[in-house]
CSV table of C-alpha atoms in Angstrom, one decimal:
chain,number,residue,atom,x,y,z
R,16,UNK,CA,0.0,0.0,0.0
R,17,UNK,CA,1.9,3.5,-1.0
R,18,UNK,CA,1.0,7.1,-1.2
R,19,UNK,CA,-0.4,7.1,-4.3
R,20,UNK,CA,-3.3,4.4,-3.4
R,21,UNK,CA,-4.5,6.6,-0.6
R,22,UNK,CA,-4.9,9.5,-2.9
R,23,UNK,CA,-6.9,7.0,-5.1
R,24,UNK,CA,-8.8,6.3,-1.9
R,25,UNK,CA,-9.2,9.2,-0.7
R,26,UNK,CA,-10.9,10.8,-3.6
R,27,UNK,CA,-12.7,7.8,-4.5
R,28,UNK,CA,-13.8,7.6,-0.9
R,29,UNK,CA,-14.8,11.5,-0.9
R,30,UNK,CA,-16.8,11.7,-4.3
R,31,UNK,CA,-19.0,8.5,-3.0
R,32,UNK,CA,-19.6,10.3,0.0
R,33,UNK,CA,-20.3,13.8,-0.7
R,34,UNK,CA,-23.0,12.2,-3.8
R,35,UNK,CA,-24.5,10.7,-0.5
R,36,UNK,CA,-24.0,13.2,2.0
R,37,UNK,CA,-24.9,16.5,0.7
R,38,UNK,CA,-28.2,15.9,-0.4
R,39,UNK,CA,-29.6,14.6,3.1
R,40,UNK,CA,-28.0,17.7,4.4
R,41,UNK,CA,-29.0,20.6,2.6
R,42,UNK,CA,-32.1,19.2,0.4
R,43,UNK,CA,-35.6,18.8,1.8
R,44,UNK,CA,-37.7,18.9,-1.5
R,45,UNK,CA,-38.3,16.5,-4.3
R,46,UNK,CA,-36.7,17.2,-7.5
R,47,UNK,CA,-39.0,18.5,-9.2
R,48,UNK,CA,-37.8,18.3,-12.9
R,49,UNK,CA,-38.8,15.3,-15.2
R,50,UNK,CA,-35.9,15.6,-17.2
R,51,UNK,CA,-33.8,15.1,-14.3
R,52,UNK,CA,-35.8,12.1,-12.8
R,53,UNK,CA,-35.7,10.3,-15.9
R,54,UNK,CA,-32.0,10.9,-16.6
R,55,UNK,CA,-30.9,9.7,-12.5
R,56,UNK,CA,-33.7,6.9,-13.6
R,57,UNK,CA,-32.0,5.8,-16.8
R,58,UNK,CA,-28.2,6.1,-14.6
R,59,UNK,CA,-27.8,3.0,-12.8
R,60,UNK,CA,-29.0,0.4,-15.8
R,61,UNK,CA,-27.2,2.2,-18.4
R,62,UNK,CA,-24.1,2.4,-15.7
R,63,UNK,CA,-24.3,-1.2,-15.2
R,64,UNK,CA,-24.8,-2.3,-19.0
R,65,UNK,CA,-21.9,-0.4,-19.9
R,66,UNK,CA,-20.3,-2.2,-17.4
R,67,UNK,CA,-20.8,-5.5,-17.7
R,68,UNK,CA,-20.5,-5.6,-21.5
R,69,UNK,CA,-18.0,-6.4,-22.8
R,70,UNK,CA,-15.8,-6.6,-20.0
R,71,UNK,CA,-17.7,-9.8,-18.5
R,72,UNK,CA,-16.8,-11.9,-21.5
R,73,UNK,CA,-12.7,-11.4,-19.9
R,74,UNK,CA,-13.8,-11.8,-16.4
R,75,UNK,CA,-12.7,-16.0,-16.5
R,76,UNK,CA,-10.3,-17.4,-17.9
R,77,UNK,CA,-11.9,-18.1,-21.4
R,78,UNK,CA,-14.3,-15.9,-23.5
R,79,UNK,CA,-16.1,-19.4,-24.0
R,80,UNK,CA,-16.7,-19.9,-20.2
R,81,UNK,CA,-17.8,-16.4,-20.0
R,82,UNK,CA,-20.2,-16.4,-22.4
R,83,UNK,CA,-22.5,-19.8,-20.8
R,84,UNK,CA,-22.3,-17.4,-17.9
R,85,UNK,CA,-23.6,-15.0,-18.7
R,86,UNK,CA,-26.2,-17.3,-20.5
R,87,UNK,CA,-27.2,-18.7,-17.1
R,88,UNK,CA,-27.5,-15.7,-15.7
R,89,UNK,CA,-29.7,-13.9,-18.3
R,90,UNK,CA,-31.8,-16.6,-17.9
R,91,UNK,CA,-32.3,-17.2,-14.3
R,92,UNK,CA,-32.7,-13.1,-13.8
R,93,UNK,CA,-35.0,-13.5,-16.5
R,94,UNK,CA,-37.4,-15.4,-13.8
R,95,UNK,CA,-36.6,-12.6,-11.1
R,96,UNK,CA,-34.5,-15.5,-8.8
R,97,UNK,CA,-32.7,-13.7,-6.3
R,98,UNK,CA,-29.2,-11.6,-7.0
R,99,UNK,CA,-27.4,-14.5,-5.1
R,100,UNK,CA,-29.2,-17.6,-6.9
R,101,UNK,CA,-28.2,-15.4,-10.5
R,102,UNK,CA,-24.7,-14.8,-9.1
R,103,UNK,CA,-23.5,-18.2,-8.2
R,104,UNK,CA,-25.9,-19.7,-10.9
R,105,UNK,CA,-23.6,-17.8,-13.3
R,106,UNK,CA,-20.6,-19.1,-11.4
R,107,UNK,CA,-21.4,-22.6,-11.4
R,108,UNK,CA,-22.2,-22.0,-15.2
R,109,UNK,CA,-18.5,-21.2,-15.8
R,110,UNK,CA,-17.3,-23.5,-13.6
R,111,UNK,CA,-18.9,-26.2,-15.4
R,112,UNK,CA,-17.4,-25.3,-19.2
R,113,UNK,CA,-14.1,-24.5,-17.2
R,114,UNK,CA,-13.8,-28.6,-15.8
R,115,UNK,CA,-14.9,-29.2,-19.1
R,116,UNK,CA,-12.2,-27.7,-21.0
R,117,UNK,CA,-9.3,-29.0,-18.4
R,118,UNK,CA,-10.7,-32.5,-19.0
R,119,UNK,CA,-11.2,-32.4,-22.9
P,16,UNK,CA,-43.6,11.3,17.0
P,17,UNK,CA,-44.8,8.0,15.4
P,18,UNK,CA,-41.4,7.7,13.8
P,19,UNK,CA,-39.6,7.4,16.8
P,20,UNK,CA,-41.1,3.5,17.3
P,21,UNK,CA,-38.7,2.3,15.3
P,22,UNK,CA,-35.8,1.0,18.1
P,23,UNK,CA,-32.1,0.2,17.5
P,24,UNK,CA,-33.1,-3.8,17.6
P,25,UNK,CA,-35.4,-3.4,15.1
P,26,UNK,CA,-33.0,-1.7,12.7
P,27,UNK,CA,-31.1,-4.3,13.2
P,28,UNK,CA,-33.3,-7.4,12.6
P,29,UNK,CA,-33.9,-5.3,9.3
P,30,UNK,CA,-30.2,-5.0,8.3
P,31,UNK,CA,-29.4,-8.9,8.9
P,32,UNK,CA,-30.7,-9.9,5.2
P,33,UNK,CA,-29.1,-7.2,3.8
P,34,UNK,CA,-25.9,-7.8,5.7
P,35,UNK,CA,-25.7,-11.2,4.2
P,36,UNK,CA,-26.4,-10.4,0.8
P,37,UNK,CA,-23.4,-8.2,1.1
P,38,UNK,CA,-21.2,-10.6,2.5
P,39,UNK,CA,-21.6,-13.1,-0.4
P,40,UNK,CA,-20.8,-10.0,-3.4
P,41,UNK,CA,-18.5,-8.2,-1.3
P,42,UNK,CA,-16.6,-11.9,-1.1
P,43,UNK,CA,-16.7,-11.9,-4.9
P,44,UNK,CA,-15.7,-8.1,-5.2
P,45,UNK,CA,-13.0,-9.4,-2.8
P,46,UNK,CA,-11.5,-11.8,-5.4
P,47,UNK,CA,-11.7,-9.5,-7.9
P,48,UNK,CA,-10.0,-6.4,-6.7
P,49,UNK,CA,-7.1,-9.1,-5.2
P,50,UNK,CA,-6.9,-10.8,-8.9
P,51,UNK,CA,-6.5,-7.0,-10.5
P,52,UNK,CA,-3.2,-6.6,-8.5
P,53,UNK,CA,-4.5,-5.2,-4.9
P,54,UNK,CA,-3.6,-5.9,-1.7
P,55,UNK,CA,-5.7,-7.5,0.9
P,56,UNK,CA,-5.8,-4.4,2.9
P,57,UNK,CA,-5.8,-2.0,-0.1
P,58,UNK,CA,-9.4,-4.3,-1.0
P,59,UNK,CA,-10.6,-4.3,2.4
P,60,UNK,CA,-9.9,0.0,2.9
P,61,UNK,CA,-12.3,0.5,0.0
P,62,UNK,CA,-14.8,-1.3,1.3
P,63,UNK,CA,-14.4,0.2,4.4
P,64,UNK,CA,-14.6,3.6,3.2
P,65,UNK,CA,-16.9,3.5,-0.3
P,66,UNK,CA,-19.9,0.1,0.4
P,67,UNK,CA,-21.1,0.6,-2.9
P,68,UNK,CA,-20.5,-2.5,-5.7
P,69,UNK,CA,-20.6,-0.8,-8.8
P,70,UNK,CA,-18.2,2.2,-8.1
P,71,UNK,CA,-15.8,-0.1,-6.3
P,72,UNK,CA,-15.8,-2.6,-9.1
P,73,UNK,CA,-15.5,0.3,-11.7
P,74,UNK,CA,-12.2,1.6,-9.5
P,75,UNK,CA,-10.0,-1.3,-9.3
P,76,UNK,CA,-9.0,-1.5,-12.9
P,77,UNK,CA,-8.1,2.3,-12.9
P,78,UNK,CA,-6.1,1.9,-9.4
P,79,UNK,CA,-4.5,-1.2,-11.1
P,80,UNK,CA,-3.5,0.2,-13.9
P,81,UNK,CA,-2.2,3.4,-12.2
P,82,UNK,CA,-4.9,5.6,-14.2
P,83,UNK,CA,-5.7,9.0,-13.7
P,84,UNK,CA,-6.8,10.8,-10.1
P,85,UNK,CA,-9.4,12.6,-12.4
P,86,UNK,CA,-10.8,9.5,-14.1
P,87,UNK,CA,-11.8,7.7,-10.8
P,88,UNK,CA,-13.3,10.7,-9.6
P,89,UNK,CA,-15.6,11.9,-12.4
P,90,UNK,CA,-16.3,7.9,-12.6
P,91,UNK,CA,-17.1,7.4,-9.2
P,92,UNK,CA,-18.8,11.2,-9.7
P,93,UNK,CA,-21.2,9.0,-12.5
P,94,UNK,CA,-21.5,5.8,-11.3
P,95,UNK,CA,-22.9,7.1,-7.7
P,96,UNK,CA,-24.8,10.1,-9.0
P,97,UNK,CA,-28.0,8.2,-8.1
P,98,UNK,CA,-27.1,7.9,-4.5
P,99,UNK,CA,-28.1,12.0,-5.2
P,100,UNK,CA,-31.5,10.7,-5.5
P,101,UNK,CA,-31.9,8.5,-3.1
P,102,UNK,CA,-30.7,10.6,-0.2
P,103,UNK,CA,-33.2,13.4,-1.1
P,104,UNK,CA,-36.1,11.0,-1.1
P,105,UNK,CA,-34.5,9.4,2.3
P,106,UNK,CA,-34.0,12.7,3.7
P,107,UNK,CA,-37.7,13.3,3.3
P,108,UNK,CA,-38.0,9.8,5.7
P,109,UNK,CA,-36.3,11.1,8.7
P,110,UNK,CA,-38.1,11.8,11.6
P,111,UNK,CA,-37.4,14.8,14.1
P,112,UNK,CA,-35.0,12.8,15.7
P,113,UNK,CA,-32.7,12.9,13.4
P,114,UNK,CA,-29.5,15.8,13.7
P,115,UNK,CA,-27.1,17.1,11.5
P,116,UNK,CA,-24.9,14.6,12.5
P,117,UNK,CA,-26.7,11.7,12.3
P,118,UNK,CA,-27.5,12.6,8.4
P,119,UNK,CA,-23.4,12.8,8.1
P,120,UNK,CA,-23.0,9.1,8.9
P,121,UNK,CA,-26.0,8.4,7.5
P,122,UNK,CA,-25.6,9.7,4.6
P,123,UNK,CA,-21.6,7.3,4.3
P,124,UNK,CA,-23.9,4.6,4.7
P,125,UNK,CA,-27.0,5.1,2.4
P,126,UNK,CA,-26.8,2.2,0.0
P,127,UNK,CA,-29.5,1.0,-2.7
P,128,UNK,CA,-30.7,-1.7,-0.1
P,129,UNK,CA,-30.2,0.4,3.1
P,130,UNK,CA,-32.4,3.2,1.1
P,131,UNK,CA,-35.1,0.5,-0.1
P,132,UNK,CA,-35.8,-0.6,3.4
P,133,UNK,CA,-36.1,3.0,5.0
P,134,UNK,CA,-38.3,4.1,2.5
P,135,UNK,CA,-40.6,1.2,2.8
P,136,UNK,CA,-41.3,1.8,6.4
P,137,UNK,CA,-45.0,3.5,6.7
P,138,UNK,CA,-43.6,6.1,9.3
P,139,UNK,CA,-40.8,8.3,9.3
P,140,UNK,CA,-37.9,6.5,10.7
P,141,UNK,CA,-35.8,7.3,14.1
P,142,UNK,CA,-32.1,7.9,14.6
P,143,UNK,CA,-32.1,4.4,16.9
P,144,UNK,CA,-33.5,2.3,13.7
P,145,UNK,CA,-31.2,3.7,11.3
P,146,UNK,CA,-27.9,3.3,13.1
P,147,UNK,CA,-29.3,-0.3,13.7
P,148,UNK,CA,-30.3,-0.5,10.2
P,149,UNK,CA,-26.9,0.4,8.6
P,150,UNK,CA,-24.4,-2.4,11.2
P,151,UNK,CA,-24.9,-5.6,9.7
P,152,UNK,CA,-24.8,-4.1,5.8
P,153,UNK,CA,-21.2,-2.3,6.7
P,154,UNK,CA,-20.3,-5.4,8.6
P,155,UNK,CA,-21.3,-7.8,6.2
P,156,UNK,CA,-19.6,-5.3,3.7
P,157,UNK,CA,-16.7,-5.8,4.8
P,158,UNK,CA,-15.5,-8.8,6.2
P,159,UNK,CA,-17.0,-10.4,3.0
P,160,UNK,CA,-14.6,-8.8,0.8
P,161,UNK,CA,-11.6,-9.4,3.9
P,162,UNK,CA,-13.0,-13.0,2.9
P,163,UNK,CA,-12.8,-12.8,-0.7
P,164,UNK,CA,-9.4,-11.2,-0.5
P,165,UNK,CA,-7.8,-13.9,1.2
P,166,UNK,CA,-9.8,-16.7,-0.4
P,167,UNK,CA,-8.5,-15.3,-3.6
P,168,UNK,CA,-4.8,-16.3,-3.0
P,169,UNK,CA,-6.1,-19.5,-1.3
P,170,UNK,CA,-8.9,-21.1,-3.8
P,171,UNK,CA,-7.6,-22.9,-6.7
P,172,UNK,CA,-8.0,-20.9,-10.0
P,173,UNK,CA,-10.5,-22.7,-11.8
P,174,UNK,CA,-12.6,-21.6,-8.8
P,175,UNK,CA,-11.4,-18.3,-8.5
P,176,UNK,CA,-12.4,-18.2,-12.0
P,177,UNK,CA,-15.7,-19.1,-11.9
P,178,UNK,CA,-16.3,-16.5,-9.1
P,179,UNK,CA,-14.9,-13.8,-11.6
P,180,UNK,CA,-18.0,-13.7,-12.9
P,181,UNK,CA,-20.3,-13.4,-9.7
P,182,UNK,CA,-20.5,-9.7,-9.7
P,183,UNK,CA,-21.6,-9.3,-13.0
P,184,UNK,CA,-24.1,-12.5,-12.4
P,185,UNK,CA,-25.7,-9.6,-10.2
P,186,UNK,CA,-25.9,-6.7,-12.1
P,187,UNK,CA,-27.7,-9.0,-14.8
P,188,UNK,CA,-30.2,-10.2,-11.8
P,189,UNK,CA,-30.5,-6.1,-11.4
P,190,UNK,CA,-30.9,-5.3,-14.9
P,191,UNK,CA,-33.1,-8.1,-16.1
P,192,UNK,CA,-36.4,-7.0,-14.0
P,193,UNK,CA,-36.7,-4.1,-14.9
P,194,UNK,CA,-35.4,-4.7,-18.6
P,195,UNK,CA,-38.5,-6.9,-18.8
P,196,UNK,CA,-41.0,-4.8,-17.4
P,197,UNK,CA,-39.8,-1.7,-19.0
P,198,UNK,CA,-39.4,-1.5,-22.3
P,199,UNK,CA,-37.6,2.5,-22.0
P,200,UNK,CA,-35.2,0.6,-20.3
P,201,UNK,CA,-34.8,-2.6,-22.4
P,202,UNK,CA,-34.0,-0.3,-25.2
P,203,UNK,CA,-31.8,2.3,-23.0
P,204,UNK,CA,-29.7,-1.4,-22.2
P,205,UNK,CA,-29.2,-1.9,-25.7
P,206,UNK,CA,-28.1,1.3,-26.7
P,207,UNK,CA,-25.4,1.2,-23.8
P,208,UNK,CA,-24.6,-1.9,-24.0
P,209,UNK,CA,-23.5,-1.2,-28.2
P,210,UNK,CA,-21.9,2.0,-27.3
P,211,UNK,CA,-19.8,0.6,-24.5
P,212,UNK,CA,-18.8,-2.7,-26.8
P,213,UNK,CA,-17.9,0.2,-29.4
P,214,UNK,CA,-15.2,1.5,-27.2
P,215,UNK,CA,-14.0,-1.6,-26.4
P,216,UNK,CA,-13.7,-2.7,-29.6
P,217,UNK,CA,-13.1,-0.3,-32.6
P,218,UNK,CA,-9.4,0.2,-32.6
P,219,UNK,CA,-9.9,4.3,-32.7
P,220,UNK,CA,-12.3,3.9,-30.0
P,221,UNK,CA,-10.6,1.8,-27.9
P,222,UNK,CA,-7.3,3.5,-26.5
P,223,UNK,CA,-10.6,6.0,-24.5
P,224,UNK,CA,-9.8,4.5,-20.9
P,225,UNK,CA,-12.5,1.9,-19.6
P,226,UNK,CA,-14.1,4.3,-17.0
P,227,UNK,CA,-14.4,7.6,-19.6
P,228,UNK,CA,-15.9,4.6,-21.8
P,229,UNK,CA,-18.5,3.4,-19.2
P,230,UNK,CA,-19.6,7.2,-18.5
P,231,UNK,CA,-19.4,8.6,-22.2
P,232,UNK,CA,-22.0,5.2,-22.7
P,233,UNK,CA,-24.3,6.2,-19.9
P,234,UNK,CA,-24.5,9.5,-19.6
P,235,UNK,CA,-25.0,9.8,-23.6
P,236,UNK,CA,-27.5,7.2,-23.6
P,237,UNK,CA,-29.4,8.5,-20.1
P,238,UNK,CA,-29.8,12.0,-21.7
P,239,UNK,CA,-31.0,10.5,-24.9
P,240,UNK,CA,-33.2,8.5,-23.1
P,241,UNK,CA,-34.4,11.4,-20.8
P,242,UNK,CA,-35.3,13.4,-23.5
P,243,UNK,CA,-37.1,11.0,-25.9
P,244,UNK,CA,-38.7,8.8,-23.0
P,245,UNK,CA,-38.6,10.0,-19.9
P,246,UNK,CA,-40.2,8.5,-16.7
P,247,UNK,CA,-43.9,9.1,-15.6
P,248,UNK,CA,-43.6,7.9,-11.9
P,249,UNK,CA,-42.9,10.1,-8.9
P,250,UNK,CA,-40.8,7.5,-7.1
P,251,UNK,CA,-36.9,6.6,-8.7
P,252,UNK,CA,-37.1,3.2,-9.1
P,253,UNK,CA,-33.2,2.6,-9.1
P,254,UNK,CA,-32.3,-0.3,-6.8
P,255,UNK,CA,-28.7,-1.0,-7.7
């Protein structure tokens, strides 16, 4: 751990908070403006698509074993089971193709 | 003050599920930061000091790689701008119990799942239930990724693997709902999903760093989005 990875943490740290922080301080009303509701609305899926595509297809050791993850998991969230089901459903997905592979 | 029925213990009986949801992603965001070139510690610090999945998972690879100071801020900045949201609709949930510095630890601690229980209480909520509300999710938080961290070094690879692609199991379980009932959404998916695998992939594209890439892709396709489709309902729906 050196200087430089407290800076990152500190200003990682500091921007997460303040988003948090500041409104509960100072703001009391709703936003009122649609535009701004819909764009904070859009945020988080568009944040996470951008995301996970395509850098989950390099998250395992093989693009192959990434890609019947991610099958599994489309499919499971598909039937609204439960973040942890989809998560280690995924997992066991690519776990599955990875024995695979060392075996074949 | 009908708020103020809401006692520590209760809070925490409320935070337990949530704790342990965080314990199992935090363990996978544990092997991934380890497997990106962090330390143990350096994992476990951000934890400690951000609890939020997808600006901790967008970090490591610009801490790894040495990237900019400005880069992880204006992504963190993006990533966490809903977290704006949600603390002006929690704010609106406190009862008169609640000080100025209460709301400043609050405030550290007001994740998506945190936020989606307050709100769902009928009453306002006290200061006891909150800081009982908000012990097991920063527990569970963080000794799931001290978990991960060490498991990482310990499990054998194919396993370690495999659990490479737990985090990203979740945002798909977080996505897909709403992708399905939604069809603004499904189609504000697509569109970021194209532009970010542009980035990635077009050679002229792709020397953009990966967290300008995942912004540009967003915020471009939120502010389309906004403006072509935007949202009837009064309540944010985000629960990242």
């Amino acid at each position: 751990m050196d200087f430089k990875f407290f800076i990152y943490l500190i200003v990682m740290a500091g921007a997460t908070y303040l988003i948090r922080m500041l409104p509960l301080v100072f703001f009391h009303k709703k936003i009122k403006s649609r535009f701004i509701r819909s764009f904070l609305y859009y945020i988080p899926y568009t944040v996470l698509a951008s995301m996970t595509f395509p850098a989950v297809f390099y998250a395992t050791s093989s693009v192959l074993s990434a890609a019947v993850g991610v099958c599994v998991a489309v499919v499971l969230a598909y039937f609204r089971l439960s973040l942890i089901t989809v998560a280690l459903g995924a997992s066991v997905g690519v776990l599955a193709v990875e024995l695979l592979q060392i075996l074949i | 003050m009908s708020g103020d029925n809401f006692s520590f213990k209760m809070g925490l009986y409320n935070g337990i599920p949530i704790g342990l949801g965080y314990l199992s992603v935090a363990f996978a965001f544990g092997i991934f930061a380890t497997n990106s070139g962090l330390g143990i510690l350096e994992s476990v610090f951000i934890s400690m000091f951000n609890v939020t999945s997808a600006g901790q998972l967008a970090a490591v690879p610009i801490i790894s790689s040495g990237g900019s100071v400005f880069e992880l801020f204006l992504t963190e900045v993006v990533i966490n701008s809903r977290y704006s949201l949600m603390s002006v609709s929690l704010s609106q949930k406190f009862g008169d119990s609640v000080r100025l510095r209460d709301r400043l630890i609050f405030g550290f601690m007001n994740t998506d799942e945190v936020f989606a229980v307050a709100v769902s209480k009928p009453a306002s909520v006290s200061r006891k239930y909150m800081y009982g509300l908000i012990i097991a999710p920063f527990v569970g938080w963080t000794v799931g990724t001290l978990f991960g961290a060490v498991a990482g070094n310990i499990l054998p690879d194919v396993l370690v693997s495999s659990l490479g692609i737990a985090i990203y199991g979740m945002f798909i379980a977080i996505l897909m709902p709403e992708v399905r009932r939604e069809k603004s959404t499904m189609l504000a998916v697509i569109v970021a999903t194209a532009l970010s695998c542009l980035f990635f992939y077009l050679p002229q594209l792709s020397k953009i760093q990966g967290g300008f890439a995942i912004i540009i892709s967003s915020v471009l396709t939120s502010l389309v989005f906004a403006l072509i489709r935007p949202i009837d309902n009064e309540e944010e729906e985000s629960d990242v």
